PDB file of C-alpha atoms in Angstrom:
ATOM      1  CA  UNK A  13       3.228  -6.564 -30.350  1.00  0.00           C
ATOM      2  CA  UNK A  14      -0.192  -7.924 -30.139  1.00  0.00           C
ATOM      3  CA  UNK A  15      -3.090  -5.417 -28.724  1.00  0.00           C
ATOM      4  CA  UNK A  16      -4.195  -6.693 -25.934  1.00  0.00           C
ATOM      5  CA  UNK A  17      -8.177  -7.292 -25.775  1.00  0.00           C
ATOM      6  CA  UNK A  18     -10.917  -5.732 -23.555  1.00  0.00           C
ATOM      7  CA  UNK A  19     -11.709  -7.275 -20.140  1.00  0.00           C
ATOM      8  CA  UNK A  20     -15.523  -7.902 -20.740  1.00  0.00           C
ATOM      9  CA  UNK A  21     -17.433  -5.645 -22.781  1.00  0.00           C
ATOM     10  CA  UNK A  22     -17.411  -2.724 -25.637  1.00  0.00           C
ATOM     11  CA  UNK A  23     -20.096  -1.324 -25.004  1.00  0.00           C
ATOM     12  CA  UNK A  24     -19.189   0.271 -21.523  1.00  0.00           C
ATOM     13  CA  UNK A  25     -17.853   3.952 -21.649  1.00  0.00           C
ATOM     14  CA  UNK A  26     -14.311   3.713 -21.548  1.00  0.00           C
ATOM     15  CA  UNK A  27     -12.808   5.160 -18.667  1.00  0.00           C
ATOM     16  CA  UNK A  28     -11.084   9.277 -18.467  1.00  0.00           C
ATOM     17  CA  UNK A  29      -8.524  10.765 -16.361  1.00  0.00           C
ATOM     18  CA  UNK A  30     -11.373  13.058 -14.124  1.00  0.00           C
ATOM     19  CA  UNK A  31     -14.493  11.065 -14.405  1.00  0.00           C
ATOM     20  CA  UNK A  32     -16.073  10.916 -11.037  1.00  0.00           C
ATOM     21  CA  UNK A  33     -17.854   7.561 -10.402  1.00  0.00           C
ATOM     22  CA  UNK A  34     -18.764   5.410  -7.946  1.00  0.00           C
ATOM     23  CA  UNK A  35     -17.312   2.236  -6.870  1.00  0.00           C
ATOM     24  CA  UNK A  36     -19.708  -0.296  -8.500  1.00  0.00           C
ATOM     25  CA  UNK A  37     -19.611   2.193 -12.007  1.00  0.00           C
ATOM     26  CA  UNK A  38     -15.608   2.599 -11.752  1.00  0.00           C
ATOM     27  CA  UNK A  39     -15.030  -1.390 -11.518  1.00  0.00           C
ATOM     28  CA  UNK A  40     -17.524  -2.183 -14.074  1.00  0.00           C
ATOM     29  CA  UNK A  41     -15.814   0.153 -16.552  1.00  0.00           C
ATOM     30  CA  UNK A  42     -12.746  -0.246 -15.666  1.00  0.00           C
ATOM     31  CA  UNK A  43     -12.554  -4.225 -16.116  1.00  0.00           C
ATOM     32  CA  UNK A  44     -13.699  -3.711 -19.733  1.00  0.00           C
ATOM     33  CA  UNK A  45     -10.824  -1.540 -20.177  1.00  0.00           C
ATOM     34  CA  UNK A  46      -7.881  -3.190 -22.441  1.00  0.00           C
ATOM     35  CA  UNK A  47      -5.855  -5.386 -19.797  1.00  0.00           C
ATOM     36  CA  UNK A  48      -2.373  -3.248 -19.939  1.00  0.00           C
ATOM     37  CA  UNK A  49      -4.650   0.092 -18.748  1.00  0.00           C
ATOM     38  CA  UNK A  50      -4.299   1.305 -14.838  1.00  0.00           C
ATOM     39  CA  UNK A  51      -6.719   3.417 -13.201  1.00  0.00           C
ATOM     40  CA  UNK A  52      -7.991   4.047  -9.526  1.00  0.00           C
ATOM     41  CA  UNK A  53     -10.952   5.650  -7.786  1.00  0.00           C
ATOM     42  CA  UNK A  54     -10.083   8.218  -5.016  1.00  0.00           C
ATOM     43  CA  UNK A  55     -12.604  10.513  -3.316  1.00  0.00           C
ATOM     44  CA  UNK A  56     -14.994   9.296  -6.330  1.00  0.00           C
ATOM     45  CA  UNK A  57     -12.378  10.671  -9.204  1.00  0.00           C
ATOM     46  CA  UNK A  58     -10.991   8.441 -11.523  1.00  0.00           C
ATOM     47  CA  UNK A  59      -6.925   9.024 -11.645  1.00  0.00           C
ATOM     48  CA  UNK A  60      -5.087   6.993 -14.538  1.00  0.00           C
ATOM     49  CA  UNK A  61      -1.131   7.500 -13.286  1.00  0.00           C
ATOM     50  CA  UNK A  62       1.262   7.924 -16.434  1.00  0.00           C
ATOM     51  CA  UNK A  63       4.135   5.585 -17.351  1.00  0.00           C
ATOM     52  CA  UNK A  64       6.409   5.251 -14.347  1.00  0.00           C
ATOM     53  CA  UNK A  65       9.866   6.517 -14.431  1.00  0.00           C
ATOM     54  CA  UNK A  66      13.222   3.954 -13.575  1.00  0.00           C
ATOM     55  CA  UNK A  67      13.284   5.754  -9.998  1.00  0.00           C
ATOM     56  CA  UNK A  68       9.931   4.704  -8.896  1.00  0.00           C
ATOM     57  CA  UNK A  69      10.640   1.477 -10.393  1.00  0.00           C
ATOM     58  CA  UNK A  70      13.796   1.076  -8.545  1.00  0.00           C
ATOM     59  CA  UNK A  71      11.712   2.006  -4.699  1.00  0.00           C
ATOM     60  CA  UNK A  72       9.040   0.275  -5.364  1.00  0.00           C
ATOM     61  CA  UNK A  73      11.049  -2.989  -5.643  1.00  0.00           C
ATOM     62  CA  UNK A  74      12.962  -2.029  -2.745  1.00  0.00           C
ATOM     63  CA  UNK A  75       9.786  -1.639  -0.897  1.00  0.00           C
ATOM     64  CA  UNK A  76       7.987  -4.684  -2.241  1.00  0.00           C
ATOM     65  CA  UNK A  77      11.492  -6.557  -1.000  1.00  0.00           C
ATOM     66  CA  UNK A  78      11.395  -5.050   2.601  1.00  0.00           C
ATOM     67  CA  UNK A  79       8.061  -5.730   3.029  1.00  0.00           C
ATOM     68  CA  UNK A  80       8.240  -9.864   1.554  1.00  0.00           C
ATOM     69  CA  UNK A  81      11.365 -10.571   3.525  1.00  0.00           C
ATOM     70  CA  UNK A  82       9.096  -9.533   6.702  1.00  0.00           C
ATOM     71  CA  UNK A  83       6.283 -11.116   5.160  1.00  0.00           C
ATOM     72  CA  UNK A  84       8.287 -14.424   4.875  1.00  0.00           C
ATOM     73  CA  UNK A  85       9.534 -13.860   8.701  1.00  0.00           C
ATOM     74  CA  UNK A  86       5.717 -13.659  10.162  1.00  0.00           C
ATOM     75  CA  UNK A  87       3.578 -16.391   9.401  1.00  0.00           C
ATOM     76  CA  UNK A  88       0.279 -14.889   9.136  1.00  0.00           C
ATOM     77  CA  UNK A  89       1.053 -11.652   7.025  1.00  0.00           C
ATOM     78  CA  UNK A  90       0.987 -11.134   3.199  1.00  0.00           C
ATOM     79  CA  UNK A  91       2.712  -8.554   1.335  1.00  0.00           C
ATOM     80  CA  UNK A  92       1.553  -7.294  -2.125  1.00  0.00           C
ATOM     81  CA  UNK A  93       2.023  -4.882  -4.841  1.00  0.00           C
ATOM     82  CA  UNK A  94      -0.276  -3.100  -7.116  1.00  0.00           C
ATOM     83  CA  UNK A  95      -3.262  -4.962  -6.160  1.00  0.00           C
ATOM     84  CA  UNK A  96      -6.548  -3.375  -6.256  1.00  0.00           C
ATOM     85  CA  UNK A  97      -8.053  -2.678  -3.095  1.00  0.00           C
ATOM     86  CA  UNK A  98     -12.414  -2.142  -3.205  1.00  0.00           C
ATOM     87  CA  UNK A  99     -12.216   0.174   0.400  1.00  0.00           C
ATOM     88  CA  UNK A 100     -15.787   1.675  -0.033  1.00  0.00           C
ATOM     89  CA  UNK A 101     -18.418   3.360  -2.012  1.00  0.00           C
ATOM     90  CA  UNK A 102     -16.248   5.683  -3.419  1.00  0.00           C
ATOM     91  CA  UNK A 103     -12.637   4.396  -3.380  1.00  0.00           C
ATOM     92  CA  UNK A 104     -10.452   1.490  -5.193  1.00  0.00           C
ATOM     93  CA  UNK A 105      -7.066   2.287  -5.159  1.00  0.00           C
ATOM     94  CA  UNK A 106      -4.038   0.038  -6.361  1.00  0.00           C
ATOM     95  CA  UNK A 107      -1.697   0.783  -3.853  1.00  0.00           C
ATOM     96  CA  UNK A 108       2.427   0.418  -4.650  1.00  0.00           C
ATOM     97  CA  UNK A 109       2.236  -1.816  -2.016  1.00  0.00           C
ATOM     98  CA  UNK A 110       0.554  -3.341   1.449  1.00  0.00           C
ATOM     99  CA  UNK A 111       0.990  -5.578   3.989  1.00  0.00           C
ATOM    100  CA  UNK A 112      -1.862  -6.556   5.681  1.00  0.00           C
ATOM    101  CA  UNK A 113      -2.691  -9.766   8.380  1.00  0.00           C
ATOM    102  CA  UNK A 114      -4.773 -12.569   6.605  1.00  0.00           C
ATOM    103  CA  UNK A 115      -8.241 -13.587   7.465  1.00  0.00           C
ATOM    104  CA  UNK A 116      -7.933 -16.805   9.340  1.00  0.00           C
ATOM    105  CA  UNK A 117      -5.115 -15.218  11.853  1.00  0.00           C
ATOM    106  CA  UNK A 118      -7.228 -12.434  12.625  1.00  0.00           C
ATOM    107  CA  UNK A 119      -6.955  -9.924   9.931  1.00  0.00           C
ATOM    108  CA  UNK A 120      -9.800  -7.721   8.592  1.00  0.00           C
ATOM    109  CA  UNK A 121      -9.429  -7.971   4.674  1.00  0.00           C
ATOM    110  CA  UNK A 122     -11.019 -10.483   2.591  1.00  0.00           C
ATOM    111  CA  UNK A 123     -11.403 -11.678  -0.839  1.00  0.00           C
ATOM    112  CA  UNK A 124     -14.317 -12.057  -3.080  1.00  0.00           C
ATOM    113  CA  UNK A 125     -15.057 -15.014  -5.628  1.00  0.00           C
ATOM    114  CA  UNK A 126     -13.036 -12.405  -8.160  1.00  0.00           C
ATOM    115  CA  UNK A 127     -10.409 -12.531  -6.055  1.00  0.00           C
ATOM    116  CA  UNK A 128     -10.292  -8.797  -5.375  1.00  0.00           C
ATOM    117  CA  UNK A 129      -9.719  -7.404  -2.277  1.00  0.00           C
ATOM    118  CA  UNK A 130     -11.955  -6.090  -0.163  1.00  0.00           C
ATOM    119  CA  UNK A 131     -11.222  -3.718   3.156  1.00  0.00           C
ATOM    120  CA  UNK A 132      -8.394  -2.064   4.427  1.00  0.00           C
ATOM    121  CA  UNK A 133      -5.035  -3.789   4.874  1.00  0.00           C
ATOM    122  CA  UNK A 134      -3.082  -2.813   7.898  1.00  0.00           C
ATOM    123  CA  UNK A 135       0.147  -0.788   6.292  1.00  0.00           C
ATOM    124  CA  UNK A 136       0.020   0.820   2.788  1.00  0.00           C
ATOM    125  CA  UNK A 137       2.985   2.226   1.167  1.00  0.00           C
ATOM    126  CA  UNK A 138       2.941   4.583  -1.627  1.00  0.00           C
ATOM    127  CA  UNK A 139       6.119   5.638  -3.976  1.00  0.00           C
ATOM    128  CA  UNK A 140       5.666   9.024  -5.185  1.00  0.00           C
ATOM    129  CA  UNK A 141       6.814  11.145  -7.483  1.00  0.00           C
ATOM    130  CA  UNK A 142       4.691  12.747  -9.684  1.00  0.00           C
ATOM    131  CA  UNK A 143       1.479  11.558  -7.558  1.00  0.00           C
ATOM    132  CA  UNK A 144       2.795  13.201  -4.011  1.00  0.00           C
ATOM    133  CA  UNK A 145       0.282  15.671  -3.934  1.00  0.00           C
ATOM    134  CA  UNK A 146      -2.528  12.700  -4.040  1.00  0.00           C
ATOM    135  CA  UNK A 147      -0.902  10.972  -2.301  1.00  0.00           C
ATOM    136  CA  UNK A 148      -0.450  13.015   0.482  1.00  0.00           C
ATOM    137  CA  UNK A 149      -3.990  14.470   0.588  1.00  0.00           C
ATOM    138  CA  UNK A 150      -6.429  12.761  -1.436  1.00  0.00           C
ATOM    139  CA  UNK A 151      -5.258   9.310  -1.157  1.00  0.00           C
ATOM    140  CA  UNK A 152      -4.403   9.641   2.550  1.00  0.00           C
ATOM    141  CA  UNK A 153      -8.150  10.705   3.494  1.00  0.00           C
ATOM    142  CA  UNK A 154      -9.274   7.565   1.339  1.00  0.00           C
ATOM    143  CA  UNK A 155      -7.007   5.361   3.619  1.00  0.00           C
ATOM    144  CA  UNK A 156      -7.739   7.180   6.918  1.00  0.00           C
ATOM    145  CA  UNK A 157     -11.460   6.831   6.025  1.00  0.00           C
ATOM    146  CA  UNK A 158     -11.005   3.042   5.728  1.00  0.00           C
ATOM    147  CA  UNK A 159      -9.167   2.697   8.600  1.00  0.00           C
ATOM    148  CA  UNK A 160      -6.065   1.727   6.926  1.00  0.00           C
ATOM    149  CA  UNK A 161      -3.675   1.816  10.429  1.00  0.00           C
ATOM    150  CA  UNK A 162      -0.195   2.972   9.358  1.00  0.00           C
ATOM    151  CA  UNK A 163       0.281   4.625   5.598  1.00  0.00           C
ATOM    152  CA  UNK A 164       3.627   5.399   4.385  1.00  0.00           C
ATOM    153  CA  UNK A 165       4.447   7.815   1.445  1.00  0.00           C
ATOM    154  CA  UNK A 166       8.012   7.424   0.023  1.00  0.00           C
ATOM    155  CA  UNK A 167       8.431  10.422  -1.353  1.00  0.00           C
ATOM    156  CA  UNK A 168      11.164  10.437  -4.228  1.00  0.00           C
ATOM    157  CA  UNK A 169      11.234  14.587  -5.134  1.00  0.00           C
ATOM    158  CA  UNK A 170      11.320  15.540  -1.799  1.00  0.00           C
ATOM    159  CA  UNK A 171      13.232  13.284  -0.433  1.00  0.00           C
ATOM    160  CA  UNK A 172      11.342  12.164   2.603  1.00  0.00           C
ATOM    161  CA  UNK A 173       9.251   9.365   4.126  1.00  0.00           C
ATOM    162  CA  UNK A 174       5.888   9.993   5.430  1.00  0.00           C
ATOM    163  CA  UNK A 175       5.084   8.157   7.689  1.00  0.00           C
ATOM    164  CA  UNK A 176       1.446   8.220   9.426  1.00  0.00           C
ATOM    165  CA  UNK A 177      -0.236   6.333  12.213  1.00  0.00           C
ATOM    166  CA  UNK A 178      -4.426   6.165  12.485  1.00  0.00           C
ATOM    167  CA  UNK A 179      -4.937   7.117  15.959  1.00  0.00           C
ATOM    168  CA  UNK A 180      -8.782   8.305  16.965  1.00  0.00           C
ATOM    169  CA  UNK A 181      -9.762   7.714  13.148  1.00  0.00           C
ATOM    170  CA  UNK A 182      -7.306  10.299  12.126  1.00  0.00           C
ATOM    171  CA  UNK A 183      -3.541  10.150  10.701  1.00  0.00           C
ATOM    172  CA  UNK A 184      -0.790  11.621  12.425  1.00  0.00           C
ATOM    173  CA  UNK A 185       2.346  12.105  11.189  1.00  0.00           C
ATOM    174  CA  UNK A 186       5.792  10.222  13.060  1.00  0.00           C
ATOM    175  CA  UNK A 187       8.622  12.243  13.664  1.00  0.00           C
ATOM    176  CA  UNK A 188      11.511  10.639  11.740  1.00  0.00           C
ATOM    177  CA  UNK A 189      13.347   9.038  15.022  1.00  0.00           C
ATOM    178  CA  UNK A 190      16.873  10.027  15.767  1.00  0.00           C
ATOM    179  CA  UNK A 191      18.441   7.021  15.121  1.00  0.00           C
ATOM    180  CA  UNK A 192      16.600   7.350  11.123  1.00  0.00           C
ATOM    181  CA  UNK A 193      14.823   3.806  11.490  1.00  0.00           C
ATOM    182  CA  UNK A 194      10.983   4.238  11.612  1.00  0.00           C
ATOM    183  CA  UNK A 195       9.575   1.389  13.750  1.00  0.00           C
ATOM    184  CA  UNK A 196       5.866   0.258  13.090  1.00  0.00           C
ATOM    185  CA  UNK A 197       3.151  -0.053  15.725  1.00  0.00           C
ATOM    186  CA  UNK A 198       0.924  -2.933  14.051  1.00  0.00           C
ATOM    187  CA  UNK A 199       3.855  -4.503  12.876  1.00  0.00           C
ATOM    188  CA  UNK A 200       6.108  -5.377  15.675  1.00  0.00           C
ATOM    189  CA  UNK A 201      10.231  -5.796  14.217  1.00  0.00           C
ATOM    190  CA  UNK A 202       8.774  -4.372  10.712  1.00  0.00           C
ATOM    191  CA  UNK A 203      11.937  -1.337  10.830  1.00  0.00           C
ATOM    192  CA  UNK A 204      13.016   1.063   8.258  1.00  0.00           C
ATOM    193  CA  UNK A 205      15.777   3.083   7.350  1.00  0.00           C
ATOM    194  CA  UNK A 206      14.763   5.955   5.883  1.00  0.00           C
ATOM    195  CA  UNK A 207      17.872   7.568   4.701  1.00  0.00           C
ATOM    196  CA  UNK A 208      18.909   3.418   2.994  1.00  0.00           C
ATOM    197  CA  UNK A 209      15.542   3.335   1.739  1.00  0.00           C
ATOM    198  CA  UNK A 210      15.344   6.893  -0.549  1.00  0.00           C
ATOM    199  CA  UNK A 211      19.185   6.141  -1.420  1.00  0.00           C
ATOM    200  CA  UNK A 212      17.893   2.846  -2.532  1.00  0.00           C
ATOM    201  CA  UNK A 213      20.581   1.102  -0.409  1.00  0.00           C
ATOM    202  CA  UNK A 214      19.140  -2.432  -0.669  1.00  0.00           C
ATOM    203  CA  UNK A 215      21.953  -3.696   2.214  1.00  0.00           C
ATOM    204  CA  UNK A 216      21.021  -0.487   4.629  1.00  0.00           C
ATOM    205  CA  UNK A 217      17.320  -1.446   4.296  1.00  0.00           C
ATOM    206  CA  UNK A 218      17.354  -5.031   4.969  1.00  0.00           C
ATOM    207  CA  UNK A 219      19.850  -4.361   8.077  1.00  0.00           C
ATOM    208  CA  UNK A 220      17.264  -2.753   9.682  1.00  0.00           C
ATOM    209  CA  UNK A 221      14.909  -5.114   9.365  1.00  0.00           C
ATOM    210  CA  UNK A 222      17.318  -8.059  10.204  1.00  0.00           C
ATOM    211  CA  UNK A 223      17.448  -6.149  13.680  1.00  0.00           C
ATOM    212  CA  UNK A 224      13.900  -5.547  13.899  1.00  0.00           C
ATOM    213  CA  UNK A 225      13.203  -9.267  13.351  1.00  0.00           C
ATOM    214  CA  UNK A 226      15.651 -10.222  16.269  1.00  0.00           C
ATOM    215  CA  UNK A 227      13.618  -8.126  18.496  1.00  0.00           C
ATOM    216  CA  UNK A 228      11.100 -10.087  21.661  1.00  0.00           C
ATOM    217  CA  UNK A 229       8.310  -8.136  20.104  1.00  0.00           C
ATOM    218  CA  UNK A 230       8.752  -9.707  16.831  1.00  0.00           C
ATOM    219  CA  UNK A 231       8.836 -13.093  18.404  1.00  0.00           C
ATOM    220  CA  UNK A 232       5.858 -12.238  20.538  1.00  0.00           C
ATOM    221  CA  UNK A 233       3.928 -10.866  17.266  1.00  0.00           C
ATOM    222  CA  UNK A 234       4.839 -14.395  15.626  1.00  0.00           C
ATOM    223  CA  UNK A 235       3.285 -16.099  18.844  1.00  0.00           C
ATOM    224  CA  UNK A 236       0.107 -13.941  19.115  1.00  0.00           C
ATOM    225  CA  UNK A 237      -0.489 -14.504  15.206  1.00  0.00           C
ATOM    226  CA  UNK A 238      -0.232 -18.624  15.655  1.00  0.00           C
ATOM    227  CA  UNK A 239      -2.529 -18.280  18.768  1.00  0.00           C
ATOM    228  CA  UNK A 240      -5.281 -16.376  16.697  1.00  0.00           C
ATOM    229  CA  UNK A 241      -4.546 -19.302  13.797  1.00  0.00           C
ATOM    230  CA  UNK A 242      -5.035 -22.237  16.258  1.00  0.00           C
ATOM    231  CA  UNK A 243      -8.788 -20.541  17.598  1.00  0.00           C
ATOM    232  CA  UNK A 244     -10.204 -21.269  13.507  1.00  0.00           C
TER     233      UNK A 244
END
C-alpha cells in the first residue's frame, strides 16, 4: 500500500497527542500531516482518537443514516460526518456527525474558499466509546461555548444517549421521555429511539423518524425553511 504524502509542508512540527495550540497553529500543522492522520483541537489540546472499533463503526452509520434520511425530508438542512468544524480560537473538532441549516435558508455556518467549515452547526452527535469522558466534558464545553443548540452523545459503554439542549448559553441535559423517543427542539419531526438506536436496530430508528416526519411541525419547519429561502 502506497504511503500517503504530506498535505503541504515538512517542515512544520508534526502534530502529538497533548500539544496545546491554537486554532490558526493546530490547522496549519495539522494539514501538513500525512492525509490518512485525524486529529482535533478541544479546549486548545490536540486529541488524535485511535483506530475505531466495528461498534462505533456500526452507530455511527446508523446515525449518519437517521440524520440523511431527515436531511433528505427538509429542504434546507445538511447532514455530515467527520467534517472539521473551525468553532473558535481554540477549538476544531471533527464531529461523528451534524446537522446543521444552510446559509441561504437562514442558517449560521459558513464555508471558507477551503471549504472548511466555519461556526457552529445546530445538532452535533458524538459516538463514544473510548472518548466519553471528552466527550461529555471537554468536548461539550467546546460546543456549548459555540453555541452549538442541541449535542447528543451516543454513548456505546454505558449504554445511554445524552442528550443536551443550549438554553441561557448553557447545556442541560433531557430526561429520556417515557415513551424512549427523544424529540428535538431546532429540529421539528427529527425523533429518536433511543433504546433502537444503541441496539443498532436500523428498522426501530427509522420508525421513529417516519412518525416524526408525518408530524404538522415538520411540515411547518419545511414551510418556514422555504420562506427564509424565497427572502435571498
Amino acid at each position: 500500500m502506497a504511503t500517503a504524502k504530506p498535505r503541504r509542508s515538512k517542515t512544520l512540527p508534526p502534530l502529538e497527542n497533548g500539544d496545546q495550540l491554537d486554532q490558526k497553529t493546530f490547522h496549519a500543522r495539522y494539514e501538513a500531516m500525512p492525509e490518512d492522520c485525524r486529529a482535533e483541537l478541544i479546549g486548545g489540546i490536540v486529541h488524535m482518537p485511535s483506530p475505531q472499533k466495528l461498534p462505533h463503526g456500526e452507530a455511527q452509520q446508523l446515525v449518519v443514516r437517521w440524520l440523511d434520511e431527515y436531511a433528505e425530508a427538509t429542504p434546507g438542512t445538511k447532514a455530515l460526518l467527520n467534517t472539521t468544524q473551525i468553532l473558535g480560537s481554540d477549538s476544531e473538532p471533527e464531529p461523528d456527525a451534524c446537522l446543521f441549516i444552510v446559509p441561504g435558508y437562514g442558517g449560521r455556518v459558513s464555508v471558507d474558499d477551503n471549504d472548511y467549515l466555519h461556526g457552529a452547526p445546530e445538532l452535533i452527535v458524538e459516538v463514544s466509546w473510548s472518548t466519553e469522558s471528552i466527550d461529555l466534558h471537554r468536548k461539550k464545553l467546546d460546543y456549548q461555548k459555540a453555541g452549538v443548540r442541541e449535542y447528543v452523545v451516543l454513548a456505546l459503554r454505558m449504554q445511554q444517549v445524552f442528550w443536551f439542549v443550549r438554553q441561557r448559553g448553557k447545556y442541560k441535559e433531557v430526561p429520556l421521555p417515557r415513551d424512549g423517543t427523544f424529540r428535538s427542539r431546532t429540529f421539528p419531526g427529527l425523533w429518536l429511539d433511543a433504546e433502537a438506536m444503541l441496539r443498532h436496530h436500523r428498522p426501530g430508528v427509522l420508525a421513529a423518524l417516519k412518525q416524526g416526519l408525518a408530524t404538522s411541525e415538520h411540515a411547518a419547519f419545511v414551510a418556514k425553511l422555504a420562506k427564509q429561502a424565497s427572502k435571498k
